[in-house]
Structures are given as structure tokens and as C-alpha cells.
Coordinates of C-alpha atoms in Angstrom, one line a residue:
X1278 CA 4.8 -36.5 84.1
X1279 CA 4.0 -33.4 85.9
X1280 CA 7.6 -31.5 85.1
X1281 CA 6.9 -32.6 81.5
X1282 CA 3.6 -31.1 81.4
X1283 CA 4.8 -28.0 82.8
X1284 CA 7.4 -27.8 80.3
X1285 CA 4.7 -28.4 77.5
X1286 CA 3.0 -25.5 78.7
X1287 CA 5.9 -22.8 79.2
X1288 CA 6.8 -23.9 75.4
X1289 CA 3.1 -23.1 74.4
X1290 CA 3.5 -19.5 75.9
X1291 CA 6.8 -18.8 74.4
X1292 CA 5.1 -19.8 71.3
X1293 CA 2.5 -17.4 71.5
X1294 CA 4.9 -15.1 72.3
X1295 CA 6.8 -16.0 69.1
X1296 CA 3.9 -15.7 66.6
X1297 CA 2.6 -12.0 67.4
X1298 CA 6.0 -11.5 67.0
X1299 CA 5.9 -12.8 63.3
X1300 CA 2.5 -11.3 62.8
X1301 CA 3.7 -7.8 64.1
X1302 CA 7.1 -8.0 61.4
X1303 CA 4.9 -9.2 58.8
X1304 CA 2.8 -6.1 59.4
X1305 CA 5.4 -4.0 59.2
X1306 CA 6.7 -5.9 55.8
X1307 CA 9.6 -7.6 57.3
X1308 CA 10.3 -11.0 56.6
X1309 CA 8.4 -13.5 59.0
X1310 CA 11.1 -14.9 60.6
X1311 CA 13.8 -15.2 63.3
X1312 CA 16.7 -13.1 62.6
X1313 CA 19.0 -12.8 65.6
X1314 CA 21.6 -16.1 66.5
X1315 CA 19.9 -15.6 70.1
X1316 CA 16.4 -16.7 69.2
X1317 CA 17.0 -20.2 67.3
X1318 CA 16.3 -21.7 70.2
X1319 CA 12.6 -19.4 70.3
X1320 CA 12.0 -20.5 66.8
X1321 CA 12.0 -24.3 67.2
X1322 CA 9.6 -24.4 70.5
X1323 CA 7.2 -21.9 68.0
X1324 CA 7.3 -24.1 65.3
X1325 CA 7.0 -27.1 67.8
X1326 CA 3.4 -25.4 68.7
X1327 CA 2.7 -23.5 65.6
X1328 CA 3.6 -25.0 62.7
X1329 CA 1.6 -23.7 59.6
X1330 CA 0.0 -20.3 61.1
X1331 CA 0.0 -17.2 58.1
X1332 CA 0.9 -13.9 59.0
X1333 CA -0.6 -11.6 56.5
X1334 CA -4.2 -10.4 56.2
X1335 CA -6.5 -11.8 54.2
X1336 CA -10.1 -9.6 53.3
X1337 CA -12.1 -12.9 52.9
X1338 CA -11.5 -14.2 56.3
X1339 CA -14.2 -14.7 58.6
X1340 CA -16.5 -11.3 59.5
X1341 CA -18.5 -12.8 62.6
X1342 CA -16.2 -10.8 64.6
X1343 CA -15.2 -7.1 64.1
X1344 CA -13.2 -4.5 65.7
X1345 CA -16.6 -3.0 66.9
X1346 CA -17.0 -6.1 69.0
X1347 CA -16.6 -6.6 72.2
X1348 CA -18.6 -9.4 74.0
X1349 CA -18.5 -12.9 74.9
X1350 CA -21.2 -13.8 72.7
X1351 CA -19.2 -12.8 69.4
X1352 CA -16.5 -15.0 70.7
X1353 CA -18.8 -18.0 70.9
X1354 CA -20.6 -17.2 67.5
X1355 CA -17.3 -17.3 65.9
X1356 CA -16.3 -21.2 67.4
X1357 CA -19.8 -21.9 66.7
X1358 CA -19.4 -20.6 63.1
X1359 CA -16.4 -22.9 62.7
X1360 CA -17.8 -25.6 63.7
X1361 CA -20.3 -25.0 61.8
X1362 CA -18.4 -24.4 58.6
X1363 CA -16.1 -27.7 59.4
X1364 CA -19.7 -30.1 59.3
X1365 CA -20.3 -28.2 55.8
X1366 CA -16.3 -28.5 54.8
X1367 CA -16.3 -32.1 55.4
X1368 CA -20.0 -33.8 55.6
X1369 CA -20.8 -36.6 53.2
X1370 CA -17.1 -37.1 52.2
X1371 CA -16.0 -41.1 52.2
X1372 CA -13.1 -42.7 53.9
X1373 CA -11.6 -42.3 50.2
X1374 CA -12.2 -38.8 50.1
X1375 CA -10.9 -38.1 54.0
X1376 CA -7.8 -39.9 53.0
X1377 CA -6.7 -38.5 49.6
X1378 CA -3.4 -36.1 49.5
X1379 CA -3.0 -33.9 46.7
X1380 CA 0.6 -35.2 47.0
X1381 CA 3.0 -36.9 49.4
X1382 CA 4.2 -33.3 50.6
X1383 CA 0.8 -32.2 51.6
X1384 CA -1.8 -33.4 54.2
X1385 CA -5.1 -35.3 53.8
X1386 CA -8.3 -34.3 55.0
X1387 CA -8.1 -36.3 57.6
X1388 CA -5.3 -35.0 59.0
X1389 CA -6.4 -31.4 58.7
X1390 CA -9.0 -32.6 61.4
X1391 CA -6.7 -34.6 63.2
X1392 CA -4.3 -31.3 63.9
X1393 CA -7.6 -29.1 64.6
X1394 CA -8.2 -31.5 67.3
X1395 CA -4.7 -31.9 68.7
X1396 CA -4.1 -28.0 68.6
X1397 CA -7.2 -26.8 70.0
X1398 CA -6.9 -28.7 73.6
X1399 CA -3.1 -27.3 73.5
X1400 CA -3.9 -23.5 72.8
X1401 CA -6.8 -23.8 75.1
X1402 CA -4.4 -24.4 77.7
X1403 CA -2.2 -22.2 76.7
X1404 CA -4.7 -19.2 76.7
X1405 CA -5.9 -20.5 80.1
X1406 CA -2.1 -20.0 81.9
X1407 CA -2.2 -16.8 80.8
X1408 CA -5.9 -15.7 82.1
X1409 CA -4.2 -17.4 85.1
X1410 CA -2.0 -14.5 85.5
X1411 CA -3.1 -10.8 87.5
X1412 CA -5.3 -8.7 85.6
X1413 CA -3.6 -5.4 84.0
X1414 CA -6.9 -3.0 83.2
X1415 CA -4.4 0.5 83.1
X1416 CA -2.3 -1.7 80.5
X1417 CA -5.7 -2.0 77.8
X1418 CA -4.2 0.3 75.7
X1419 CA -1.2 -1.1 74.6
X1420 CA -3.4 -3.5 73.0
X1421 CA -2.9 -2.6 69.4
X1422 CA -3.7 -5.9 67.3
X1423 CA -8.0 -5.4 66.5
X1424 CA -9.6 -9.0 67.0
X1425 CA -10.3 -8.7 63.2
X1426 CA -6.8 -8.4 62.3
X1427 CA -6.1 -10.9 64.1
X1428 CA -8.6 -13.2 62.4
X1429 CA -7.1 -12.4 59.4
X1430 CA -3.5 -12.8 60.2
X1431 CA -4.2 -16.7 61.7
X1432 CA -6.8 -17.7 59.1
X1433 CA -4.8 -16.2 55.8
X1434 CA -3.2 -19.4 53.7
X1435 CA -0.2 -17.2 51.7
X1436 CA 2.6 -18.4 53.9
X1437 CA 2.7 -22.7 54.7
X1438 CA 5.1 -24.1 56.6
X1439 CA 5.7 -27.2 57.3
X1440 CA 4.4 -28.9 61.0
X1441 CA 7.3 -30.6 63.0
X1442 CA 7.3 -34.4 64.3
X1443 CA 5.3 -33.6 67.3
X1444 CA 2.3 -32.4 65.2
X1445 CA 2.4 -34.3 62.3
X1446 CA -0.9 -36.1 62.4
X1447 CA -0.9 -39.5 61.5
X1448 CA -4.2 -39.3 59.3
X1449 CA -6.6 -41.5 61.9
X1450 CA -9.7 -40.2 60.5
X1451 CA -11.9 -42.4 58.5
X1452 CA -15.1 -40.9 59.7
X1453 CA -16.1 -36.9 58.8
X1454 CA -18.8 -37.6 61.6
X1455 CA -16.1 -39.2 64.2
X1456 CA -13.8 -36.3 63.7
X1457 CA -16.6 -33.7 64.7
X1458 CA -17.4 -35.3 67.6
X1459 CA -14.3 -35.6 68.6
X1460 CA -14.0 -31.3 67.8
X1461 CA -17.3 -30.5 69.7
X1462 CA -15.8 -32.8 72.8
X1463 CA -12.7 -30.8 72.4
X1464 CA -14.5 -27.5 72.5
X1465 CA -17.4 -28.1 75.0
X1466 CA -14.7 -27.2 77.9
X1467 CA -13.8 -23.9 75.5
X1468 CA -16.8 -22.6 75.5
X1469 CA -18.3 -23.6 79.0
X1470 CA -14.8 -21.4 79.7
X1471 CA -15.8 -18.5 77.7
X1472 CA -19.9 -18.5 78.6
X1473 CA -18.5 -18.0 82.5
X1474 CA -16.1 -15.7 81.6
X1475 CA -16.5 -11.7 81.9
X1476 CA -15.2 -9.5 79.2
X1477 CA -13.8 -7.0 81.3
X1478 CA -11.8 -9.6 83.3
X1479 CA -10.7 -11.4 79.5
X1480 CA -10.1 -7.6 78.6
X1481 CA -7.8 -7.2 81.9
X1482 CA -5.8 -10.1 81.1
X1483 CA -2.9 -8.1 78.8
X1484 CA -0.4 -10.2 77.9
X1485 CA 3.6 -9.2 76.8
X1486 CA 5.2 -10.3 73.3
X1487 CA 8.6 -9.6 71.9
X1488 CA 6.9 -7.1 69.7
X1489 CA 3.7 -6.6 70.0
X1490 CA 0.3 -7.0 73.1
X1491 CA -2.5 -9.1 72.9
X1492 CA -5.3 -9.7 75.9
X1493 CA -7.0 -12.6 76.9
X1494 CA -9.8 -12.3 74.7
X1495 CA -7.3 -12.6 71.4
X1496 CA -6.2 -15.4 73.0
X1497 CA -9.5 -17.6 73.2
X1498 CA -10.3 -16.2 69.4
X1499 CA -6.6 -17.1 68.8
X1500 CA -7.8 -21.0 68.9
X1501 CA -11.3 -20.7 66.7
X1502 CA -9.1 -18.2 64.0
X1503 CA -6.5 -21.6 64.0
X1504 CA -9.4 -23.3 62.5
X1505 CA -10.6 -21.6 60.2
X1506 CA -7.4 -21.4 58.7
X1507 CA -7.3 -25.1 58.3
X1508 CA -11.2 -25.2 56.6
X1509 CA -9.9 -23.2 54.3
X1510 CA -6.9 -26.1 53.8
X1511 CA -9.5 -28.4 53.5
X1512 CA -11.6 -26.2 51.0
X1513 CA -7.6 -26.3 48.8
X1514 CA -7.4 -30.0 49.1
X1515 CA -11.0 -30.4 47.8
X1516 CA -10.6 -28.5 44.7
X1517 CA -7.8 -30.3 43.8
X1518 CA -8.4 -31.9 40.0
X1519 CA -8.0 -35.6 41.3
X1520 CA -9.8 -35.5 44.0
X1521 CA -12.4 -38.4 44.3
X1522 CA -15.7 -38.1 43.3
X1523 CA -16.7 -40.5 45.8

């Protein structure tokens, strides 16, 4: 059990690694994807981890956080704001409502929530081995990626892909008030993470990707950007024509 936890982690990192990888190309208007025959095997642990991230910008993502930021407490207004904007997304909705799929190719509500859930405890671990590693304060600048941009890239909706077996979420949710409790239990060890945290040290924390650098601070907004992208899947699914009334 503990060798297969380890190996869940390493595969989370390399994942990481992957996506500002596929957010850097995009930036640069390459195609989003794996090119060389030596990184197939890179591509499936991403997509084992991140299954459905975008990777273009998008001006009407979230504004709680900007590139003139730089403190914990705009890291904790932004999960607080998703939170917040996941009770709106989803409060009053009926079993009927949580359940319904626009099609058999796309998710329910309810399954949205379910992969919020699942995802967050797996990033947060994975942003927690890397604040694990030394501090690299002289490396700072080779930190390109703003936290806005980054918002942006995660939360934009113009590229979907399709979440593997390991992810799919089987749809459990029956209860828009179960599922939120279920989020704030996920994210009260998040933020009791980030409210001890220093920014400097978070700021230290510069961490390596095939082409691009991120610090540990991108990394913990990495988790709270993931869902907002998936309330905005959520707003799609209700604004769908047959979607219940009730």
C-alpha cells in the first residue's frame, strides 16, 4: 500500500510537469499535445491526473487574484470564492437535476462535484511533495507564468478532453448539500495549509517543468483554478434546453 501510494504521487508530479508543459505550447500557439515517440508514456500518467484541464486563456475567468498579488490571503479568497460560487452553481437543484446529462458522452452535475472532490485531495498532495522539497529564492525569476494567467489557462472551457477510468466519477451525488460538505471537509486541511504558510517560503519553492517554471504558490492556486473550471461545466450543463425544471 505504501509503494502504491508513492507511485500515485511521483505520477501526480509528472503530471504537473506535463500540463505547464501543454499550457506553455499552447501559449506559444502550438498544438497542446505530446509530440515526441519518447513522451507517450508522460502523456498517459498526465491524463491519468489531469484529464479535462484547458490551456488557453480565457478574459472572464476569475479576477480575485491578479498579477499584482502577492499574499496568502488572495490565495484563500480565491478557494473561498469557489466555494462560494459552487453553493450558488448548485443550491436548490433536485436529485433529478444533479443527475441529468446533456448526453451519454457528457457528465452530470453530480459528477462534476464528484471529480472536484476526488481531484482536490490528489493535487493537494501533489503541491504538498513539492513545498517538501529545498527552497530556491535566487531561482524566483525564472518564474514566468503570472498567477492570473494561470487562472485563466486551468479555468478556460475551449479544449475538453475526456477523463480516464481512474477518474471517471461514478455520479454518487444525490445531495447539492452532501457534496459541499464533502468539498469544505476536502478543503479545511488546504487552507489550514495555506493560513500557516509564509509567502516568501511558498514563493521559494520554484519548481522545474519540461517547458516552463512555476512556484509553490501556483501550485496551491493550481487546485482552487481546477474548480472553477468545472463551475463553469456545471453553469454549460445547466443551460442546456432539457434540463429539468425541477
Amino acid at each position: 500500500m505504501i509503494i502504491l501510494k508513492k507511485i500515485i504521487v511521483v505520477l501526480g508530479i509528472i503530471a504537473v510537469h506535463h500540463f505547464f508543459a501543454m499550457a506553455f505550447l499552447y501559449e506559444n500557439n502550438l498544438k497542446a499535445r505530446v509530440i515526441a515517440s519518447n513522451e507517450t508514456k508522460l502523456k498517459k500518467e498526465a491524463d491519468l491526473i489531469l484529464p479535462d484541464f484547458g490551456y488557453k486563456s480565457n478574459e472572464n475567468s476569475s479576477r480575485i487574484i491578479t498579477s499584482n498579488d502577492n499574499n496568502i490571503d488572495s490565495l484563500i479568497r480565491f478557494f473561498n470564492q469557489t466555494t462560494e460560487n459552487l453553493k450558488n452553481a448548485i443550491s436548490g437543484l433536485s436529485e433529478n437535476q444533479l443527475q441529468y446529462k446533456p448526453n451519454e458522452e457528457k457528465w452530470s452535475i453530480s459528477q462534476c462535484l464528484e471529480h472536484i472532490i476526488l481531484s482536490e485531495k490528489m493535487l493537494f498532495e501533489m503541491a504538498k511533495k513539492e513545498l517538501d522539497k529545498p527552497a530556491q529564492p535566487s531561482r524566483r525569476a525564472d518564474v514566468q507564468q503570472t498567477d492570473e494567467n494561470l487562472i485563466n489557462i486551468i479555468a478556460d472551457r475551449g479544449q475538453k478532453f475526456k477523463a480516464p477510468k481512474e477518474l471517471q466519477p461514478s455520479g454518487k451525488y444525490s445531495s447539492a448539500d452532501a457534496a459541499i460538505t464533502d468539498l469544505i471537509k476536502a478543503r479545511q486541511p488546504v487552507l489550514a495549509y495555506i493560513q500557516n504558510a509564509n509567502i516568501d517560503d511558498l514563493r521559494d519553492h520554484v519548481n522545474d517543468y519540461p517547458t516552463g517554471t512555476v512556484d509553490g504558490y501556483q501550485n496551491l492556486l493550481f487546485i482552487a483554478a481546477h474548480c472553477a473550471r468545472h463551475i463553469k461545466q456545471i453553469q454549460e450543463i445547466k443551460t442546456d434546453p432539457n434540463f429539468p425544471k425541477k
